[in-house]
Amino acid sequence: MTIGISSCQDISDSSTGKIAFNNKAKTVSNQQTIITEDNTWPFEPGIDNYSDKALLDLRYLNEKVAGEKGFIQRSKDGNDFVTGDGTPIRFWAINSEVWKKGYSELKDNARFLAKRGVNLVRWHGQIAPKIKDSKLINIDTKSREQLWQYVAAMKQEGIYLTISPYYANALKPQPNWKVPQDSQSFHGLLFFDPELQKAYKSWLKQLLIPVNPYTGIALKDEPAIAIIQLQNEDSLLFWTFNQLKGREKELLSRQFSQWLQKKYGSLTQASNAWQGTKVKGDDLAKGIVQLYNISKLTKLQKSNDGKAKRLADQTQFLTETMRQFNQEMTRFLREEIGAKQLINAGNWKTADTLRLNDAERYSYSPTEVMAVNRYYTGGTHQGKYKGWAIVNGDKFTNQSVLFNPLAFPLNIKQVSGYPMIIPESSWVPPLGYQSEGPFLVSLFQSLTGIDGFYWFAMKEPQWREPSSANGYKPSLGKWVINTPELLGNFPAAALMYRQNYIKMGSIVIDEKRSLDELWSREIPLISETTSFDPNRDKNEDNSSVSLSKTVNPLAFLVGRVQVSYNRNSSESQVLDLSPYIDEKAKTIRSITGEIQWNYSQGICTLNTPKAQGVSGFLAQVGEIKLGDTTIISDNQYGTVIIVSMDGKPLKTSQKILVQMGTVARSTGWQEKAITWENKQGKLLKGFEIINYGKAPWRLLKNELKITINNPNLTQGTILNPNGLAQGKIEIKRDKNKIIFDFPVDSKYLILEEK
């Protein structure tokens, strides 16, 4: 068996960080690794039976029962989460679909997750009726039953929940419903359609008020539920706005007319403010005011232009329409249902990140938690089933984010006074560079104060073998995380994040924006980069660019970047970033000094007293010296984390976890290097999948030597993927240091003083 084919030898270089695949078992150069059966090992973890003999089990980090201290709240400054008694809490989170299986599988899944450091899961379901001929106000009782079981199972393992009960993109209209009619899509309707809003309130009552038979507590009174999300991935400021037709478009147009009359006194006065600017279909005498295509909001107009004023009014109207819905739903949940959980309005993006994102976030402000979904894909994935599966013939580019920091999913402008979560994210295959993901998320969640990064998604209670995306289509699953280089790298990453081993940085950008600037869609001081949705974005170019030149967007990797709305922009404060960002050398240093990112070499290091490590293209940089550790690896690419397990500094710790990640591919995976032109006419250099492979996963063997300045450690125990001992290593001494080779075919090693 070989993984790869010989034609890929000459396509990798250090500037792109690509791993090539070939049938020759050797390293071609320090920039290119050829992966074969000879230099990989099979990842065959077996079933985790949760033996008491496991040396790696992070269940102790969780509460005995989730919510035992009361409901999750916001900290005094509003920026972070605390438990019911005010204790700060950090969440290591995932999305799971195991709730679709059964109660026994859920309980197994809960124990599996807690063991690996997870203390928050998301229920991404749908409470709208699914049975044919159901009334719109009915609820899907099966989904409620599944959620009840989900809450009960996770609660017992100290795992909190975020519940997401409504997803417009997945809701299909039925003939006997009053909405939608001509639109044939529910996108945007929840924000303004009274019939759908009435049904939605009915759904929430039926979901939250009845007693959960598995816990004896109604969901509205359940402290194990941390957050209620009002809806998933919908916005009046996204391209789906253009799908509104017929009755729904007329309804929104009438609401716009009423809004204008309230603002200006009459439509005539509004028209005067617009200098007579018209849109096809306007009939002011009949009270008809049409709305521009959303694309018009992505372009700036001269400030003295009547069209600019009309566009600003439309932006304000759409934003305030969403904001008023979020405000009303918060009132409804609190006053009419009595829900005590934190509320999050939305998590989506806009048609123009630069000009509309702040308006989108402002619309969330009546609730208590901000959110946005963002993934890292490594570039482009093209194929017939690219939205959900990986099959032979697919084309993809394969770039580590370590060479492209602008594409990092945690580059987020946080709203001052609100926790920020990323309810969906991952390092998405066929991307091969996944081991960096948990490491980087741990570092930059800690540094910037982002309060939850939910990995998407888990469909099995335990590990996932390479298998069909949907159970019948020959393929590999795409939106999966319970794999060796994602979930397999959770333990050390979750441990150092949740134990606060990495300092939170101070504010480096404190932007203030007036509402008029939002309505006029003026360019902000700093902007996030555009994210990509393979199922709804037509543009296949997923490259990231700097959208705002006012402040270097690499500031997101230096410290906290935040914004406040309805403020004077002259009050904005920007730290001098020159000591931290060197664009010529392509280096970034965190404001805490603990994190260094060289995006020329593709290397990021962590250096704290209790946790040290590195991710990236290790072989080309040679010896990596950190505070108390030295790392030398011949792996072209890998991720090493060395973390204290007893809360003591590494130099005095009596128990240390060493974790190694490399590259995982399915057995028999084959790809060839190709160059092709995408639909936008851009020439892409990447790979075509010849064989997507089969079980088991195969991992590149570890080639790693470590030195630790700790003379007390005497025993090194090799662990299997489920945390059980499977052998010992030899430890050498050099005065006050220990030196050892990490095992070639393992992910975890425990060092102890015996």
Coordinates of C-alpha atoms in Angstrom, one line a residue, residues 68-413:
E68 CA -24.3 22.9 40.0
K69 CA -23.3 26.5 40.7
G70 CA -26.3 28.0 38.9
F71 CA -26.8 29.5 35.5
I72 CA -23.9 30.7 33.4
Q73 CA -23.7 34.5 33.5
R74 CA -21.6 37.3 32.1
S75 CA -18.7 38.8 34.0
K76 CA -19.0 42.2 35.5
D77 CA -17.5 43.9 32.4
G78 CA -19.8 41.7 30.3
N79 CA -16.9 40.4 28.2
D80 CA -16.6 36.8 29.6
F81 CA -18.5 33.9 31.1
V82 CA -18.7 33.1 34.8
T83 CA -20.5 30.3 36.7
G84 CA -23.5 31.0 38.9
D85 CA -21.3 31.9 41.8
G86 CA -19.2 34.3 39.8
T87 CA -16.2 32.0 39.1
P88 CA -14.7 32.6 35.7
I89 CA -15.1 29.6 33.3
R90 CA -13.5 28.8 29.9
F91 CA -15.3 26.6 27.5
W92 CA -13.8 24.0 25.2
A93 CA -16.7 23.2 22.9
I94 CA -18.0 21.1 20.0
N95 CA -21.1 20.5 17.9
S96 CA -22.4 17.0 18.1
E97 CA -25.1 15.2 16.1
V98 CA -25.0 12.1 18.3
W99 CA -28.3 13.2 19.8
K100 CA -29.9 11.9 16.6
K101 CA -28.9 8.3 17.6
G102 CA -30.1 7.4 21.1
Y103 CA -29.8 8.0 24.8
S104 CA -27.2 5.3 25.4
E105 CA -25.0 6.7 22.6
L106 CA -25.4 10.2 24.1
K107 CA -24.3 9.0 27.5
D108 CA -21.3 7.3 26.0
N109 CA -20.5 10.4 23.9
A110 CA -20.7 12.7 27.0
R111 CA -18.2 10.6 28.9
F112 CA -15.9 10.4 25.8
L113 CA -16.0 14.2 25.4
A114 CA -15.4 15.0 29.1
K115 CA -12.4 12.7 29.1
R116 CA -10.8 14.8 26.4
G117 CA -11.5 18.3 27.9
V118 CA -14.9 19.3 26.5
N119 CA -17.3 21.2 28.7
L120 CA -19.7 22.7 26.3
V121 CA -21.7 21.2 23.4
R122 CA -24.1 22.7 20.9
W123 CA -27.5 21.3 19.9
H124 CA -28.0 22.4 16.3
G125 CA -31.5 21.2 15.7
Q126 CA -34.8 22.3 14.2
I127 CA -38.0 22.6 16.3
A128 CA -40.2 23.5 13.3
P129 CA -42.7 20.7 12.3
K130 CA -41.4 18.2 9.8
I131 CA -44.4 15.8 9.4
K132 CA -46.4 16.4 6.3
D133 CA -49.6 18.4 6.7
S134 CA -48.5 19.7 10.1
K135 CA -49.7 23.1 11.1
L136 CA -47.1 25.8 11.2
I137 CA -47.5 26.3 15.0
N138 CA -46.8 22.6 15.7
I139 CA -43.5 21.5 17.1
D140 CA -41.3 18.5 16.1
T141 CA -41.8 16.5 19.2
K142 CA -39.1 14.0 18.2
S143 CA -36.5 16.8 18.2
R144 CA -37.7 17.9 21.6
E145 CA -37.3 14.3 22.9
Q146 CA -33.8 14.2 21.5
L147 CA -32.9 17.5 23.1
W148 CA -34.2 16.3 26.5
Q149 CA -32.0 13.3 26.3
Y150 CA -29.0 15.4 25.2
V151 CA -29.4 17.7 28.1
A152 CA -29.7 14.9 30.6
A153 CA -26.7 13.0 29.3
M154 CA -24.3 15.9 29.0
K155 CA -25.3 17.4 32.3
Q156 CA -24.2 14.3 34.2
E157 CA -20.7 14.6 32.8
G158 CA -20.4 18.3 33.7
I159 CA -21.0 19.5 30.1
Y160 CA -23.1 22.6 29.4
L161 CA -25.2 23.1 26.3
T162 CA -25.9 25.8 23.7
I163 CA -29.2 25.2 22.0
S164 CA -29.8 26.3 18.4
P165 CA -33.4 25.5 17.5
Y166 CA -34.0 27.3 14.2
Y167 CA -32.2 27.2 10.9
A168 CA -33.9 28.9 7.9
N169 CA -31.6 27.3 5.4
A170 CA -32.9 23.8 6.3
L171 CA -36.6 24.7 6.7
K172 CA -38.8 23.7 3.8
P173 CA -42.2 25.2 3.2
Q174 CA -45.3 23.1 3.3
P175 CA -48.4 23.8 1.2
N176 CA -50.8 24.4 4.1
W177 CA -48.5 27.0 5.7
K178 CA -49.2 30.7 5.1
V179 CA -45.4 31.4 4.7
P180 CA -43.5 31.5 2.5
Q181 CA -45.4 31.8 -0.7
D182 CA -43.5 33.0 -3.8
S183 CA -40.1 33.1 -2.0
Q184 CA -39.9 29.3 -1.5
S185 CA -37.3 30.1 1.1
F186 CA -37.4 31.0 4.7
H187 CA -34.3 33.2 4.6
G188 CA -34.9 36.5 6.3
L189 CA -38.6 35.9 7.1
L190 CA -38.2 35.3 10.8
F191 CA -37.1 39.0 11.3
F192 CA -40.3 40.5 9.8
D193 CA -43.1 38.1 9.0
P194 CA -45.7 38.1 11.8
E195 CA -47.1 34.7 10.9
L196 CA -43.7 33.0 11.2
Q197 CA -42.9 35.0 14.4
K198 CA -46.1 33.8 15.9
A199 CA -45.3 30.2 15.1
Y200 CA -41.7 30.6 16.4
K201 CA -43.0 31.8 19.7
S202 CA -45.3 28.8 19.9
W203 CA -42.3 26.5 19.1
L204 CA -40.3 28.0 21.9
K205 CA -43.1 27.6 24.4
Q206 CA -43.5 24.0 23.5
L207 CA -39.8 23.4 23.7
L208 CA -38.8 25.2 26.9
I209 CA -41.9 25.1 29.2
P210 CA -42.7 21.3 29.5
V211 CA -40.7 19.4 32.1
N212 CA -37.9 17.3 30.8
P213 CA -38.8 13.7 31.8
Y214 CA -35.1 12.7 31.9
T215 CA -34.1 15.4 34.5
G216 CA -37.4 16.6 36.0
I217 CA -36.6 20.2 35.1
A218 CA -38.1 22.3 32.3
L219 CA -35.5 23.5 29.8
K220 CA -36.3 27.1 30.7
D221 CA -35.2 26.3 34.3
E222 CA -32.2 24.1 33.3
P223 CA -28.8 25.6 34.5
A224 CA -26.9 23.1 32.4
I225 CA -28.1 25.1 29.3
A226 CA -25.7 28.0 29.1
I227 CA -26.9 29.8 25.9
I228 CA -30.1 29.9 23.7
Q229 CA -29.4 30.9 20.1
L230 CA -32.4 32.6 18.5
Q231 CA -31.5 31.4 15.0
N232 CA -28.6 30.0 12.9
E233 CA -27.0 31.7 9.9
D234 CA -29.6 34.1 8.7
S235 CA -29.5 37.8 8.0
L236 CA -31.3 40.6 6.0
L237 CA -27.8 41.8 5.2
F238 CA -26.7 38.7 3.4
W239 CA -27.2 37.7 -0.3
T240 CA -30.2 35.6 0.5
F241 CA -32.1 38.9 1.0
N242 CA -32.4 38.9 -2.8
Q243 CA -34.5 35.7 -2.7
L244 CA -37.5 37.6 -1.2
K245 CA -40.3 37.6 -3.7
G246 CA -44.1 38.1 -3.9
R247 CA -46.0 38.4 -0.6
E248 CA -42.9 38.5 1.6
K249 CA -41.1 41.1 -0.5
E250 CA -44.3 43.2 -0.5
L251 CA -44.6 42.8 3.3
L252 CA -41.1 44.0 3.9
S253 CA -41.6 46.9 1.4
R254 CA -44.7 48.0 3.3
Q255 CA -42.8 47.9 6.6
F256 CA -40.1 50.0 5.0
S257 CA -42.7 52.5 3.9
Q258 CA -44.1 52.8 7.4
W259 CA -40.6 53.1 8.9
L260 CA -39.8 56.0 6.5
Q261 CA -43.1 57.8 7.3
K262 CA -42.2 57.5 11.0
K263 CA -38.7 58.8 10.4
Y264 CA -39.4 61.6 8.0
G265 CA -43.1 62.4 8.6
S266 CA -44.1 61.4 5.1
L267 CA -42.9 59.6 2.0
T268 CA -42.7 62.9 0.3
Q269 CA -40.2 64.2 2.9
A270 CA -38.2 61.0 2.5
S271 CA -38.1 61.4 -1.3
N272 CA -36.9 65.0 -0.8
A273 CA -34.1 63.7 1.5
W274 CA -33.2 61.3 -1.3
Q275 CA -33.2 64.2 -3.9
G276 CA -35.9 62.3 -5.8
T277 CA -33.9 59.1 -6.2
K278 CA -36.2 56.3 -7.3
V279 CA -36.1 52.5 -7.6
K280 CA -38.1 50.7 -10.3
G281 CA -41.6 49.9 -8.9
D282 CA -41.8 52.9 -6.5
D283 CA -45.3 54.4 -6.2
L284 CA -45.1 56.9 -3.3
A285 CA -48.7 58.0 -3.8
K286 CA -49.8 54.4 -3.1
G287 CA -47.3 54.0 -0.3
I288 CA -45.1 51.6 -2.2
V289 CA -41.3 52.0 -1.7
Q290 CA -39.1 49.3 -3.2
L291 CA -35.9 48.0 -1.7
Y292 CA -32.5 47.9 -3.5
N293 CA -30.8 44.6 -4.3
I294 CA -28.4 43.8 -1.5
S295 CA -25.5 44.3 -3.9
K296 CA -26.1 48.1 -3.8
L297 CA -25.3 48.1 -0.1
T298 CA -21.8 46.7 -0.8
K299 CA -20.8 49.9 -2.7
L300 CA -20.2 53.4 -1.2
Q301 CA -21.8 56.5 -2.6
K302 CA -20.9 60.1 -2.4
S303 CA -22.1 61.5 0.9
N304 CA -24.1 64.3 -0.8
D305 CA -25.8 62.0 -3.2
G306 CA -29.5 61.3 -2.8
K307 CA -28.9 57.7 -3.6
A308 CA -26.4 57.5 -0.8
K309 CA -29.0 58.7 1.6
R310 CA -31.6 56.2 0.4
L311 CA -29.1 53.4 0.7
A312 CA -28.2 54.5 4.2
D313 CA -31.9 54.5 5.1
Q314 CA -32.3 51.0 3.8
T315 CA -29.3 49.8 5.7
Q316 CA -30.7 51.3 8.9
F317 CA -34.1 49.9 8.3
L318 CA -32.9 46.3 7.7
T319 CA -30.5 46.5 10.7
E320 CA -33.2 47.9 13.0
T321 CA -35.7 45.3 11.8
M322 CA -33.4 42.5 12.9
R323 CA -32.5 44.4 16.1
Q324 CA -36.2 44.8 17.0
F325 CA -36.8 41.1 16.5
N326 CA -33.9 40.2 18.7
Q327 CA -35.2 42.7 21.4
E328 CA -38.7 41.3 21.3
M329 CA -37.5 37.7 21.4
T330 CA -35.3 38.5 24.4
R331 CA -38.3 40.1 26.2
F332 CA -40.5 37.1 25.2
L333 CA -38.1 34.5 26.5
R334 CA -37.6 36.4 29.8
E335 CA -41.1 37.6 30.6
E336 CA -43.5 35.2 28.9
I337 CA -41.4 31.9 29.1
G338 CA -39.2 32.7 32.1
A339 CA -36.0 31.4 30.5
K340 CA -32.9 32.2 32.6
Q341 CA -30.2 31.3 30.1
L342 CA -28.0 33.8 28.2
I343 CA -29.4 34.7 24.8
N344 CA -27.5 35.0 21.5
A345 CA -29.2 36.6 18.6
G346 CA -27.2 35.3 15.6
N347 CA -23.9 34.0 14.2
W348 CA -23.9 34.9 10.5
K349 CA -22.0 37.1 8.0
T350 CA -23.0 39.8 5.5
A351 CA -22.8 40.4 1.8
D352 CA -19.9 42.7 2.5
T353 CA -17.7 42.1 5.5
L354 CA -16.0 45.5 5.3
R355 CA -19.1 47.6 5.0
L356 CA -21.9 45.7 6.7
N357 CA -20.5 43.5 9.5
D358 CA -20.7 46.1 12.2
A359 CA -24.3 46.7 11.3
E360 CA -25.0 43.0 11.6
R361 CA -23.3 42.8 15.1
Y362 CA -25.1 45.9 16.2
S363 CA -28.4 44.2 15.5
Y364 CA -27.4 41.5 18.0
S365 CA -26.9 44.0 20.8
P366 CA -30.3 43.6 22.6
T367 CA -29.1 40.0 23.5
E368 CA -26.2 39.0 25.7
V369 CA -23.8 37.0 23.6
M370 CA -22.2 37.9 20.2
A371 CA -21.4 35.1 17.7
V372 CA -20.1 34.3 14.2
N373 CA -19.5 31.1 12.4
R374 CA -16.1 30.8 10.7
Y375 CA -14.2 27.9 9.2
Y376 CA -10.6 27.4 7.9
T377 CA -10.5 25.3 4.7
G378 CA -7.0 25.7 3.4
G379 CA -8.2 27.3 0.2
T380 CA -10.5 25.8 -2.4
H381 CA -12.4 22.5 -2.6
Q382 CA -14.2 21.9 -5.9
G383 CA -16.4 18.9 -6.7
K384 CA -20.0 17.9 -7.2
Y385 CA -20.6 17.1 -3.6
K386 CA -18.1 19.7 -2.1
G387 CA -20.7 21.0 0.4
W388 CA -20.7 17.7 2.4
A389 CA -18.5 15.0 0.9
I390 CA -15.0 14.2 -0.5
V391 CA -15.0 12.0 -3.6
N392 CA -12.5 10.9 -6.3
G393 CA -12.0 13.6 -8.9
D394 CA -12.3 16.5 -6.4
K395 CA -9.8 19.3 -6.7
F396 CA -8.5 21.2 -3.7
T397 CA -5.7 23.5 -2.5
N398 CA -3.9 22.7 0.7
Q399 CA -2.4 25.6 2.6
S400 CA -1.6 25.7 6.3
V401 CA -3.0 28.7 8.0
L402 CA 0.5 29.2 9.4
F403 CA 1.5 30.8 6.1
N404 CA -1.8 32.8 5.8
P405 CA -2.6 34.4 9.2
L406 CA -5.2 36.7 7.6
A407 CA -7.4 33.6 7.1
F408 CA -7.2 32.6 10.8
P409 CA -10.8 32.0 12.0
L410 CA -10.2 33.7 15.3
N411 CA -9.4 37.1 13.7
I412 CA -12.6 38.6 15.1
K413 CA -13.5 42.1 16.2

